[in-house]
Amino acid sequence: MTMSSPKRLAQLLSAHNTRPLFDSLEAFLFDCDGVIWKGDKLIHGVPQTLDLLRSKGKKLVFVTNNSTKSRRQYAIKFQSLGLSVTEDEIFSSSFAAAMYLKVNNFPQQNKVYVIGGEGIIEELQLAGYTGLGGPEDGEKRVQLKSNFLFEHDKTVMYHLAYFCWRNPFLFIYFFCSLKLICCSISQVGAVVVGLDPDINYYKLQYGTLCIRENPGCLFIATNRDAVGHMTDLQEWPGAGCMVGAMCGSTEKEPIVVGKPSTFMMEFLLKKFQIDTSKMCMVGDRLDTDILFGHNAGCKTLLVLSGVTTQSTLQDPSNNIQPDYYTGKISDILDLLGQ
Amino acid sequence: MTMSSPKRLAQLLSAHNTRPLFDSLEAFLFDCDGVIWKGDKLIHGVPQTLDLLRSKGKKLVFVTNNSTKSRRQYAIKFQSLGLSVTEDEIFSSSFAAAMYLKVNNFPQQNKVYVIGGEGIIEELQLAGYTGLGGPEDGEKRVQLKSNFLFEHDKTVMYHLAYFCWRNPFLFIYFFCSLKLICCSISQVGAVVVGLDPDINYYKLQYGTLCIRENPGCLFIATNRDAVGHMTDLQEWPGAGCMVGAMCGSTEKEPIVVGKPSTFMMEFLLKKFQIDTSKMCMVGDRLDTDILFGHNAGCKTLLVLSGVTTQSTLQDPSNNIQPDYYTGKISDILDLLGQ
């Protein structure tokens, strides 16, 4: 291993450098998949490590790109694994998607079409929005036959019926300019795309029509992770897969709210009011966790318990270097002599 | 409309320029969707136009990016619409995918995983290859639970059983290095991705595992069309959607064999032996048909009967200009005074 520019290369966490790092930090930001757990299995030594950090007065924050759950659902998952973590300590990309709409004053009467899990629908609801799609459209199929028109806003027909009932003249207008009416009252103003194991052509067509045909419709990606440990034994396509599909059909690029975007950092800073230089982002991915940490001005620690191997980290083609790396988070315990 | 560089802008086909163009050509290359038909409906005037061209001795070729059918299946579709077109006149991207493997000496003992339609499977078979997946995996679902391992080559377990039966020592080897064995005998050497209305997470995981984990596994895209007229009333996500999904999960770019790649042109030239300057590519898409024509050195004619509108063509942001444009192919008839 060449060490011509040692300051740039990640340092292996050691008995020598762990204590100064630990003392300089007020908060630890943890990714979850590959750091805290793999699928539904806790990674070795996690409870003891979190307990130690809390006992030393460190703030703990969990920043996850996995959008399948809401913050509330994540808190339940932590509890089911024996970890005491509150909703307030969790920042998921499902929450970030809802917050993006909120801070950008997305009108509450507009609907949001969701390619993703229940977590996004729930966070949208908590923020006062109506999410369509998601798990509800998981079993839907399309009919590719002549004269079949795919309607991309379920509210359209209800509104038409209502308007026609209120004003019979609209019946005539309706039949004269069906397409115009459909477009003008179509209420989907944003499509949120996250990890969706129930991805199908129905959802892809729905989201594609909204983005291509509804003027100003937002295209929001919770994240673009290529793969993730959806089970403990192997990696599966991540949200980057569904987002890539939508990029392919819409020829547009999304607004990404999850890591490495620092959008979530604003909320985090508002809540914890700690200087980012006193935070350490701990994650298993270079292109999301470590880049997020870099972008936000945090210290960064890569753990090798998830998707990144040591050889990937040290490959000359890799240009994202964390400040430190180690096998798993419980190494901190050992290195501090606890 | 500004005409500061008239040579660059597309000319509207007129009574003035149609005859010289027509006389200079020996072959017409037609795209199908949006040119010959929309979904299952023939576009007005097509039979008469093709009849006239044949009667004047012009060669007709049909070059389609739609990979859902094989050449044989396309010939049947042409016949069902009352058009007499032979398999030899059809160049589909399903055929191109199989030919790409053939000309690159892809080993016949290797399997090909297909995210796409029956057409690709049939063309692979005709070329001597075994395609896995396709419509057969359309209803398959995954189990995202602990200890579930997704097997990405159905032949692996048969081979293991066979080897173990032949040599009991392999039992030990098997248990010692399961991953190594799985990788070394995994027989999927290429993944072909085309339009797939039965896209699901099972197929995406299968293709992703092959490309990420099988050394040297090829990633072939039939085409990257964003949308297409799968029905006559509206556009639907095209192969670009499925290809985008696979790019997102594999972090790799595919080899594209359909338009605008000129891969198919080699076969076409071998068959017809006509100089490309005496060919006219007629299509409804700028980024596939017209670009393909340009790349191959053909004359190009855009028809507005498909996905491209006149305003898209004339938008300042569009930098792909055909030589000529017209509403539909039967305009040729009228303009020639036939």
XYZ file of C-alpha atoms in Angstrom:
676
model
C 0.000 0.000 0.000
C 1.486 3.309 -1.031
C 1.294 6.013 1.584
C 2.407 9.012 -0.427
C -0.466 11.197 0.821
C -1.317 9.685 4.210
C -3.588 12.534 5.257
C -6.005 11.630 2.466
C -6.207 7.893 3.135
C -8.525 6.437 5.752
C -6.861 5.546 9.049
C -7.609 2.208 10.624
C -9.250 2.870 13.990
C -6.693 1.915 16.670
C -6.026 2.108 20.403
C -3.920 5.154 19.540
C -6.463 7.282 17.657
C -9.820 6.193 19.124
C -9.609 8.091 22.421
C -8.778 11.520 20.884
C -11.515 11.032 18.290
C -14.021 9.937 20.928
C -13.247 12.901 23.178
C -13.605 15.394 20.316
C -17.131 14.260 19.481
C -20.492 15.252 20.898
C -22.698 13.216 18.553
C -22.568 9.990 16.591
C -24.670 9.739 13.430
C -25.277 6.111 12.566
C -26.482 4.570 9.351
C -28.635 1.497 10.165
C -28.440 -1.247 7.469
C -24.955 -2.745 7.617
C -24.033 -0.763 10.756
C -26.681 -1.519 13.391
C -28.332 -4.513 11.696
C -28.330 -6.659 8.586
C -31.891 -7.405 7.526
C -33.526 -8.357 10.818
C -30.319 -9.400 12.595
C -28.466 -7.139 14.988
C -24.736 -6.789 14.297
C -22.516 -8.123 17.095
C -21.870 -5.776 20.018
C -24.255 -3.007 18.975
C -26.318 -2.761 22.213
C -23.219 -2.489 24.416
C -21.679 0.138 22.128
C -24.776 2.327 22.083
C -25.089 1.967 25.864
C -21.499 3.115 26.366
C -21.906 6.113 24.061
C -25.054 7.212 25.870
C -23.417 6.713 29.274
C -20.619 9.064 28.198
C -23.154 11.737 27.250
C -22.826 11.387 23.483
C -25.901 12.210 21.407
C -27.007 9.396 19.106
C -28.750 9.944 15.780
C -29.798 7.319 13.254
C -29.749 8.516 9.654
C -31.040 5.913 7.237
C -31.656 5.979 3.489
C -34.030 3.027 3.774
C -37.451 4.545 3.138
C -39.589 1.445 3.637
C -40.396 2.467 7.210
C -41.532 5.695 8.876
C -39.711 7.054 11.942
C -42.425 5.498 14.120
C -41.943 2.113 12.435
C -38.180 2.385 12.840
C -38.576 3.086 16.565
C -40.598 -0.161 16.797
C -37.887 -2.053 14.906
C -35.200 -0.730 17.282
C -37.308 -1.796 20.252
C -37.931 -5.261 18.765
C -34.145 -5.693 18.588
C -33.795 -4.643 22.230
C -32.509 -1.138 21.505
C -34.038 1.873 23.174
C -34.211 4.525 20.467
C -36.882 7.223 20.154
C -38.553 8.576 17.009
C -36.813 11.914 17.548
C -33.423 10.272 17.155
C -34.328 8.769 13.763
C -33.955 10.572 10.437
C -35.164 8.339 7.611
C -35.347 9.243 3.918
C -39.136 8.660 4.078
C -39.287 11.518 6.618
C -36.938 13.588 4.463
C -39.233 13.234 1.425
C -42.217 14.538 3.406
C -40.122 17.352 4.892
C -38.870 18.355 1.448
C -42.457 18.928 0.346
C -43.255 20.809 3.554
C -40.328 23.238 3.468
C -41.025 23.895 -0.212
C -44.683 24.735 0.518
C -46.084 21.921 -1.617
C -49.866 22.552 -1.671
C -51.758 20.215 0.647
C -54.576 19.769 -1.887
C -52.111 18.187 -4.319
C -51.576 14.457 -4.150
C -48.286 12.591 -4.049
C -47.827 9.350 -5.999
C -45.546 6.906 -4.186
C -43.355 4.193 -5.692
C -42.106 2.766 -2.419
C -43.190 1.438 0.926
C -45.660 2.171 3.683
C -43.073 4.348 5.454
C -43.316 7.076 2.823
C -47.137 7.034 2.849
C -47.137 7.363 6.653
C -44.621 10.214 6.749
C -46.575 12.064 4.045
C -49.738 11.673 6.089
C -48.038 12.978 9.245
C -46.931 16.023 7.244
C -50.520 16.586 6.077
C -50.279 15.140 2.581
C -52.153 12.380 0.773
C -49.979 9.685 -0.721
C -51.415 7.501 -3.494
C -49.923 4.212 -4.653
C -47.285 2.521 -2.491
C -48.153 -0.961 -1.216
C -51.783 -0.501 -2.321
C -50.726 -0.700 -5.992
C -48.424 -3.687 -5.452
C -50.699 -6.253 -7.026
C -52.157 -4.083 -9.781
C -51.691 -5.077 -13.394
C -52.085 -3.176 -16.652
C -53.959 -4.116 -19.788
C -51.946 -3.462 -22.923
C -54.854 -3.551 -25.333
C -56.449 -1.212 -27.799
C -58.717 1.529 -26.385
C -57.385 0.996 -22.857
C -56.570 4.355 -21.274
C -54.499 4.298 -18.101
C -55.850 6.963 -15.716
C -53.050 8.452 -13.650
C -55.110 10.248 -11.038
C -57.831 8.379 -9.228
C -59.436 11.632 -8.176
C -60.067 12.710 -11.763
C -63.233 10.716 -12.283
C -64.692 11.677 -8.895
C -64.066 15.320 -9.635
C -65.587 15.036 -13.080
C -68.693 13.384 -11.642
C -68.933 16.092 -8.977
C -68.464 18.988 -11.397
C -70.928 17.484 -13.865
C -73.482 17.055 -11.096
C -73.013 20.701 -10.062
C -73.152 22.002 -13.607
C -74.751 20.017 -16.419
C -73.018 22.184 -19.013
C -69.781 20.560 -17.959
C -71.100 17.330 -19.421
C -70.729 18.889 -22.853
C -67.368 20.420 -22.008
C -66.279 17.059 -20.641
C -66.993 15.222 -23.852
C -65.467 17.978 -25.986
C -62.124 18.199 -24.188
C -61.572 15.113 -22.055
C -57.814 15.372 -22.263
C -57.746 19.037 -21.299
C -59.919 18.428 -18.235
C -57.886 15.411 -17.160
C -54.712 17.462 -17.297
C -56.041 20.583 -15.630
C -57.560 18.908 -12.608
C -55.050 16.134 -12.250
C -53.909 16.564 -8.686
C -50.698 14.594 -8.517
C -48.032 17.237 -8.088
C -45.153 15.044 -6.932
C -43.896 11.497 -7.353
C -41.744 10.092 -4.540
C -39.588 7.092 -5.466
C -37.878 4.847 -2.923
C -37.031 1.191 -2.458
C -39.995 -0.866 -3.645
C -39.835 -4.680 -3.651
C -43.371 -4.631 -5.109
C -42.298 -2.641 -8.139
C -44.463 -3.306 -11.192
C -45.376 -1.825 -14.579
C -48.585 -0.307 -13.202
C -46.647 1.857 -10.731
C -43.995 2.722 -13.300
C -46.657 3.839 -15.782
C -48.510 5.834 -13.111
C -45.392 7.684 -11.974
C -44.154 8.181 -15.536
C -47.449 9.706 -16.701
C -47.522 12.096 -13.731
C -43.962 13.310 -14.267
C -44.213 13.511 -18.060
C -47.716 14.967 -18.305
C -48.572 16.935 -15.149
C -46.968 20.364 -15.525
C -44.462 21.071 -12.762
C -44.816 17.617 -11.177
C -41.863 17.029 -8.836
C -39.719 13.881 -9.111
C -38.288 13.140 -5.654
C -35.964 10.218 -4.867
C -35.566 9.136 -1.251
C -32.063 7.919 -2.201
C -30.154 6.156 -4.982
C -28.442 3.274 -3.152
C -27.647 0.626 -5.784
C -28.075 -2.374 -3.468
C -28.714 -3.073 0.187
C -28.845 -5.916 2.701
C -32.592 -6.456 2.579
C -31.778 -9.904 4.042
C -28.761 -10.905 6.118
C -27.384 -13.311 3.512
C -27.149 -11.146 0.423
C -27.622 -7.800 -1.257
C -30.737 -6.820 -3.209
C -31.498 -3.975 -5.597
C -31.950 -0.720 -3.674
C -33.891 2.467 -4.355
C -31.327 3.297 -7.056
C -32.990 0.573 -9.104
C -36.500 2.078 -8.967
C -35.141 5.608 -9.353
C -33.106 4.450 -12.387
C -36.256 2.975 -13.920
C -38.088 6.287 -13.554
C -35.122 8.236 -14.937
C -35.174 5.876 -17.935
C -38.857 6.421 -18.703
C -39.137 10.122 -17.837
C -35.727 11.251 -19.140
C -35.506 13.425 -16.025
C -33.229 13.483 -12.990
C -34.737 13.434 -9.486
C -34.306 15.654 -6.440
C -32.518 13.346 -3.956
C -33.405 13.973 -0.297
C -31.497 11.096 1.359
C -27.733 10.696 1.771
C -25.387 11.935 0.292
C -27.660 14.996 -0.018
C -27.342 17.071 3.150
C -31.021 18.035 3.104
C -31.648 16.093 6.349
C -28.761 17.848 8.105
C -30.766 21.077 8.418
C -33.383 19.313 10.562
C -30.732 17.541 12.548
C -28.856 20.747 13.335
C -32.086 22.506 14.313
C -32.811 19.725 16.773
C -29.390 19.089 18.289
C -27.557 22.389 17.820
C -24.142 20.763 17.714
C -21.368 21.941 15.420
C -20.952 19.427 12.580
C -17.213 19.197 13.285
C -18.206 17.564 16.601
C -20.290 14.945 14.854
C -19.064 11.650 13.395
C -21.005 9.991 10.596
C -20.665 6.202 10.906
C -21.714 4.185 7.878
C -20.983 1.235 5.606
C -21.265 3.031 2.263
C -18.740 5.335 0.699
C -21.027 6.995 -1.849
C -23.849 7.781 0.586
C -22.787 7.726 4.267
C -19.200 8.900 3.968
C -19.982 11.394 1.223
C -22.867 12.725 3.338
C -20.483 13.128 6.277
C -17.935 14.902 4.072
C -20.581 17.154 2.505
C -21.876 18.135 5.946
C -18.443 18.766 7.452
C -18.575 15.841 9.930
C -15.850 13.391 10.904
C -16.406 10.081 9.097
C -15.981 6.454 10.115
C -16.491 3.577 7.679
C -17.458 0.188 9.117
C -16.796 -2.958 7.080
C -19.857 -4.785 8.465
C -22.039 -3.809 5.475
C -21.624 -3.427 1.719
C -18.050 -2.049 1.535
C -15.008 -4.327 1.731
C -11.503 -3.255 2.675
C -10.339 -3.915 -0.875
C -13.034 -1.615 -2.275
C -11.989 1.078 0.185
C -8.332 0.726 -0.752
C -8.864 0.273 -4.481
C -7.076 3.044 -6.425
C -10.345 3.759 -8.304
C -12.095 4.728 -5.059
C -11.892 8.443 -4.470
C -14.072 8.658 -1.355
C -11.969 8.193 1.764
C -13.429 8.323 5.283
C -11.323 9.768 8.096
C -11.300 6.370 9.828
C -12.378 2.808 9.185
C -12.933 -0.286 11.324
C -14.686 -3.657 11.200
C -17.828 -2.895 13.190
C -19.006 -0.263 15.636
C -18.305 -2.390 18.731
C -14.580 -2.094 17.926
C -14.897 1.329 19.578
C -15.649 -0.450 22.859
C -12.571 -2.651 22.638
C -10.294 0.180 21.535
C -11.422 2.383 24.410
C -10.661 -0.530 26.719
C -14.286 -0.768 27.897
C -39.106 30.135 -37.463
C -35.576 31.353 -38.004
C -33.844 29.889 -41.025
C -30.306 31.110 -40.471
C -28.803 27.674 -41.232
C -31.407 26.077 -43.522
C -29.175 23.142 -44.495
C -29.249 21.941 -40.887
C -32.986 22.182 -40.264
C -35.400 19.459 -41.335
C -37.288 20.181 -44.557
C -41.011 19.563 -44.660
C -41.655 16.910 -47.283
C -43.336 18.654 -50.248
C -44.397 18.126 -53.839
C -41.123 19.831 -54.740
C -38.622 17.660 -52.835
C -40.355 14.259 -52.634
C -39.700 13.143 -56.231
C -35.909 13.797 -56.204
C -35.637 12.099 -52.803
C -37.701 9.133 -53.963
C -35.681 8.678 -57.154
C -32.376 8.771 -55.253
C -33.340 5.901 -52.958
C -33.101 2.134 -53.369
C -34.343 1.135 -49.913
C -36.661 2.401 -47.220
C -35.945 1.419 -43.612
C -39.078 1.736 -41.524
C -39.471 1.849 -37.791
C -42.758 0.112 -36.818
C -44.360 1.590 -33.652
C -45.636 5.068 -34.530
C -44.792 4.643 -38.228
C -46.578 1.497 -39.421
C -48.871 0.977 -36.443
C -49.802 2.288 -33.011
C -50.336 -0.592 -30.629
C -52.480 -2.952 -32.708
C -53.894 -0.320 -35.056
C -52.495 0.294 -38.508
C -51.709 3.956 -39.282
C -53.785 5.411 -42.125
C -52.571 4.727 -45.652
C -49.761 2.330 -44.766
C -50.775 -0.635 -47.007
C -51.104 1.561 -50.106
C -47.753 3.254 -49.402
C -45.866 -0.021 -48.981
C -47.539 -1.393 -52.129
C -46.439 1.629 -54.145
C -42.851 1.424 -52.888
C -42.626 -2.278 -53.762
C -44.182 -1.675 -57.174
C -41.460 0.880 -57.883
C -38.761 -1.652 -57.014
C -37.768 -0.169 -53.646
C -36.461 -2.563 -51.021
C -38.370 -2.425 -47.746
C -36.799 -3.147 -44.371
C -38.433 -2.915 -40.952
C -36.051 -1.984 -38.149
C -37.736 -2.012 -34.757
C -36.415 -1.452 -31.260
C -39.415 -3.249 -29.780
C -37.968 -6.540 -28.512
C -41.189 -8.146 -27.262
C -41.503 -10.183 -30.471
C -39.137 -12.302 -32.548
C -38.816 -11.766 -36.308
C -41.200 -14.685 -36.837
C -43.746 -13.154 -34.460
C -43.412 -9.790 -36.199
C -44.087 -11.414 -39.584
C -47.307 -12.827 -38.091
C -48.267 -9.374 -36.754
C -47.680 -7.809 -40.188
C -49.847 -10.511 -41.767
C -52.602 -10.040 -39.190
C -52.720 -6.374 -40.184
C -52.979 -7.332 -43.851
C -49.366 -6.511 -44.730
C -47.222 -8.966 -46.625
C -43.797 -8.763 -44.972
C -41.335 -11.645 -44.618
C -39.071 -12.475 -41.668
C -36.036 -11.574 -43.772
C -37.240 -7.998 -44.068
C -37.525 -7.567 -40.292
C -34.660 -6.506 -38.025
C -35.839 -6.397 -34.413
C -33.734 -5.609 -31.366
C -34.558 -9.104 -30.025
C -32.759 -10.525 -33.094
C -29.937 -8.004 -32.620
C -29.366 -9.180 -29.036
C -28.993 -12.801 -30.157
C -26.739 -11.773 -33.058
C -24.531 -9.722 -30.734
C -23.837 -12.855 -28.698
C -23.226 -14.889 -31.848
C -20.752 -12.547 -33.526
C -18.909 -12.188 -30.217
C -18.589 -15.978 -29.862
C -20.567 -16.153 -26.627
C -20.185 -19.796 -25.470
C -23.288 -21.874 -26.158
C -22.994 -23.658 -22.813
C -23.481 -20.339 -21.034
C -27.004 -19.243 -20.215
C -28.586 -15.870 -20.849
C -30.909 -14.306 -18.293
C -33.699 -12.301 -19.932
C -35.591 -9.321 -18.514
C -37.968 -8.917 -21.423
C -40.448 -10.699 -23.630
C -40.867 -13.995 -25.436
C -39.292 -12.480 -28.562
C -35.848 -12.365 -26.977
C -36.117 -15.949 -25.675
C -37.120 -17.179 -29.157
C -34.347 -15.324 -30.974
C -31.785 -16.653 -28.472
C -33.048 -20.177 -29.077
C -32.817 -19.752 -32.859
C -29.208 -18.634 -32.392
C -28.485 -21.744 -30.307
C -28.621 -20.196 -26.838
C -30.688 -20.929 -23.738
C -32.560 -17.974 -22.333
C -33.725 -18.113 -18.721
C -36.317 -15.794 -17.200
C -38.492 -13.695 -19.497
C -42.260 -14.301 -19.254
C -41.642 -17.451 -17.154
C -40.503 -15.293 -14.210
C -43.336 -12.785 -14.587
C -45.345 -14.027 -11.623
C -42.433 -14.901 -9.332
C -42.103 -13.182 -5.989
C -39.214 -12.880 -3.540
C -39.122 -13.517 0.176
C -37.304 -10.786 2.059
C -36.729 -12.746 5.238
C -33.780 -13.888 7.278
C -31.830 -16.910 5.989
C -33.458 -16.685 2.554
C -30.806 -16.963 -0.170
C -31.846 -15.994 -3.695
C -30.265 -18.448 -6.149
C -29.412 -16.707 -9.399
C -28.697 -19.733 -11.533
C -31.173 -22.566 -11.557
C -28.537 -24.940 -12.890
C -26.244 -24.502 -9.887
C -28.012 -26.931 -7.597
C -28.375 -29.600 -10.300
C -24.673 -29.344 -11.051
C -23.766 -29.530 -7.390
C -25.919 -32.614 -6.934
C -24.357 -34.211 -10.014
C -20.775 -33.424 -9.028
C -21.350 -34.618 -5.477
C -22.848 -37.854 -6.750
C -19.813 -38.394 -9.006
C -17.297 -37.505 -6.342
C -18.122 -37.669 -2.632
C -15.073 -35.538 -1.804
C -16.873 -32.663 -3.408
C -19.358 -32.819 -0.557
C -16.635 -31.564 1.738
C -15.431 -28.991 -0.779
C -19.018 -27.895 -1.262
C -19.574 -27.163 2.382
C -16.174 -25.527 2.752
C -16.501 -23.083 -0.112
C -20.130 -22.779 -1.148
C -19.708 -19.282 -2.472
C -16.671 -20.153 -4.574
C -18.469 -23.106 -6.182
C -21.598 -21.093 -6.866
C -19.562 -18.428 -8.610
C -17.352 -20.735 -10.623
C -20.088 -22.899 -12.077
C -22.737 -20.267 -12.355
C -23.582 -20.409 -16.024
C -25.303 -17.118 -16.675
C -22.819 -15.206 -18.807
C -25.108 -12.485 -20.132
C -28.204 -10.573 -19.096
C -30.371 -9.184 -21.899
C -32.740 -6.367 -20.905
C -35.609 -5.159 -23.075
C -39.146 -3.877 -22.651
C -40.844 -5.939 -19.950
C -44.403 -5.128 -18.828
C -44.052 -8.006 -16.342
C -41.078 -6.417 -14.612
C -40.776 -7.383 -10.944
C -38.269 -7.469 -8.099
C -37.500 -11.153 -8.680
C -36.213 -10.471 -12.199
C -34.357 -7.338 -11.109
C -32.614 -9.265 -8.326
C -31.769 -12.171 -10.671
C -30.255 -9.903 -13.321
C -28.490 -7.745 -10.744
C -26.849 -10.736 -9.023
C -25.639 -12.129 -12.373
C -24.105 -8.825 -13.505
C -22.615 -7.928 -10.112
C -21.384 -11.373 -9.123
C -20.689 -13.495 -12.235
C -17.250 -12.461 -13.511
C -17.402 -11.092 -17.049
C -21.188 -11.323 -17.267
C -22.396 -9.170 -20.177
C -25.114 -6.533 -19.716
C -26.929 -6.119 -23.040
C -29.796 -3.696 -23.656
C -32.038 -4.235 -26.669
C -32.642 -0.464 -26.651
C -33.215 2.482 -24.295
C -36.451 4.030 -25.633
C -37.977 6.034 -22.765
C -41.593 5.438 -23.757
C -43.549 3.833 -26.569
C -47.092 3.447 -27.889
C -47.799 0.067 -26.315
C -51.470 0.972 -26.840
C -52.948 3.331 -29.415
C -54.225 5.831 -26.833
C -51.103 6.631 -24.854
C -47.418 6.110 -24.218
C -46.023 3.630 -21.707
C -42.565 3.144 -20.195
C -40.221 1.573 -22.754
C -37.113 -0.576 -22.457
C -35.255 2.502 -21.205
C -37.180 2.051 -17.971
C -36.039 -1.540 -17.335
C -32.512 -0.755 -18.543
C -32.430 2.266 -16.214
C -33.465 0.044 -13.303
C -30.585 -2.342 -14.016
C -28.113 0.520 -14.404
C -29.275 1.790 -11.017
C -28.734 -1.515 -9.221
C -25.567 -2.686 -11.013
C -23.855 0.710 -11.378
C -22.889 -0.404 -14.890
C -23.760 0.793 -18.376
C -25.108 -1.684 -20.953
C -24.075 -2.587 -24.478
C -26.981 -1.275 -26.598
C -27.720 -3.330 -29.736
C -30.865 -1.550 -31.007
C -31.163 1.916 -32.514
C -29.358 4.346 -32.393
C -26.508 1.788 -32.273
C -25.650 0.768 -35.838
C -24.976 -2.824 -34.819
C -27.936 -4.065 -36.884
C -26.734 -2.198 -39.967
C -23.942 -4.726 -40.551
C -26.500 -7.508 -41.028
C -28.692 -5.321 -43.150
C -25.840 -4.357 -45.468
C -24.734 -7.978 -45.760
C -28.226 -8.938 -46.839
C -29.131 -6.079 -49.177
C -25.771 -4.768 -50.403
C -27.062 -1.261 -50.982
C -24.995 1.833 -50.261
C -26.351 3.507 -47.110
C -26.602 6.848 -48.960
C -29.318 5.192 -51.054
C -31.303 4.223 -47.967
C -33.797 6.354 -46.091
C -34.503 5.686 -42.422
C -38.129 6.550 -41.678
C -39.029 6.827 -38.006
C -40.963 8.706 -35.337
C -38.143 9.162 -32.822
C -35.293 11.605 -33.005
C -32.980 9.953 -30.472
C -33.261 6.437 -31.899
C -34.526 6.323 -35.516
C -33.126 9.582 -36.844
C -29.876 9.244 -34.908
C -29.517 5.660 -36.197
C -30.016 6.945 -39.762
C -27.450 9.691 -39.223
C -24.958 7.314 -37.611
C -25.304 4.885 -40.526
C -25.043 7.551 -43.224
C -28.646 7.168 -44.476
C -31.115 9.842 -45.519
C -33.620 10.423 -42.708
C -37.351 11.141 -42.640
C -39.222 11.886 -39.421
C -42.947 11.140 -39.326
C -45.148 12.913 -36.768
C -47.523 9.937 -36.400
C -45.702 8.642 -33.300
C -43.999 10.085 -30.233
C -42.456 13.262 -31.713
C -44.471 16.444 -32.236
C -43.583 19.253 -34.619
C -42.906 21.551 -31.656
C -40.413 19.033 -30.197
C -38.689 18.817 -33.567
C -38.481 22.585 -33.887
C -37.635 23.293 -30.250
C -34.267 25.091 -30.004
C -33.122 22.489 -27.442
C -33.454 19.678 -29.999
C -30.166 19.048 -31.727
C -31.174 16.021 -33.811
C -32.585 17.126 -37.156
C -33.774 14.672 -39.811
C -33.272 15.561 -43.476
C -37.043 15.644 -43.976
C -40.232 15.433 -41.943
C -43.889 14.796 -42.700
C -47.109 13.778 -40.933
C -47.272 10.092 -41.876
C -45.735 7.794 -44.450
C -48.746 7.871 -46.777
C -47.974 11.568 -47.423
C -45.363 10.181 -49.833
C -48.210 8.792 -51.951
C -50.011 12.119 -52.136
C -46.839 14.106 -52.789
C -45.838 11.796 -55.632
C -49.334 12.290 -57.034
C -50.184 8.590 -56.740
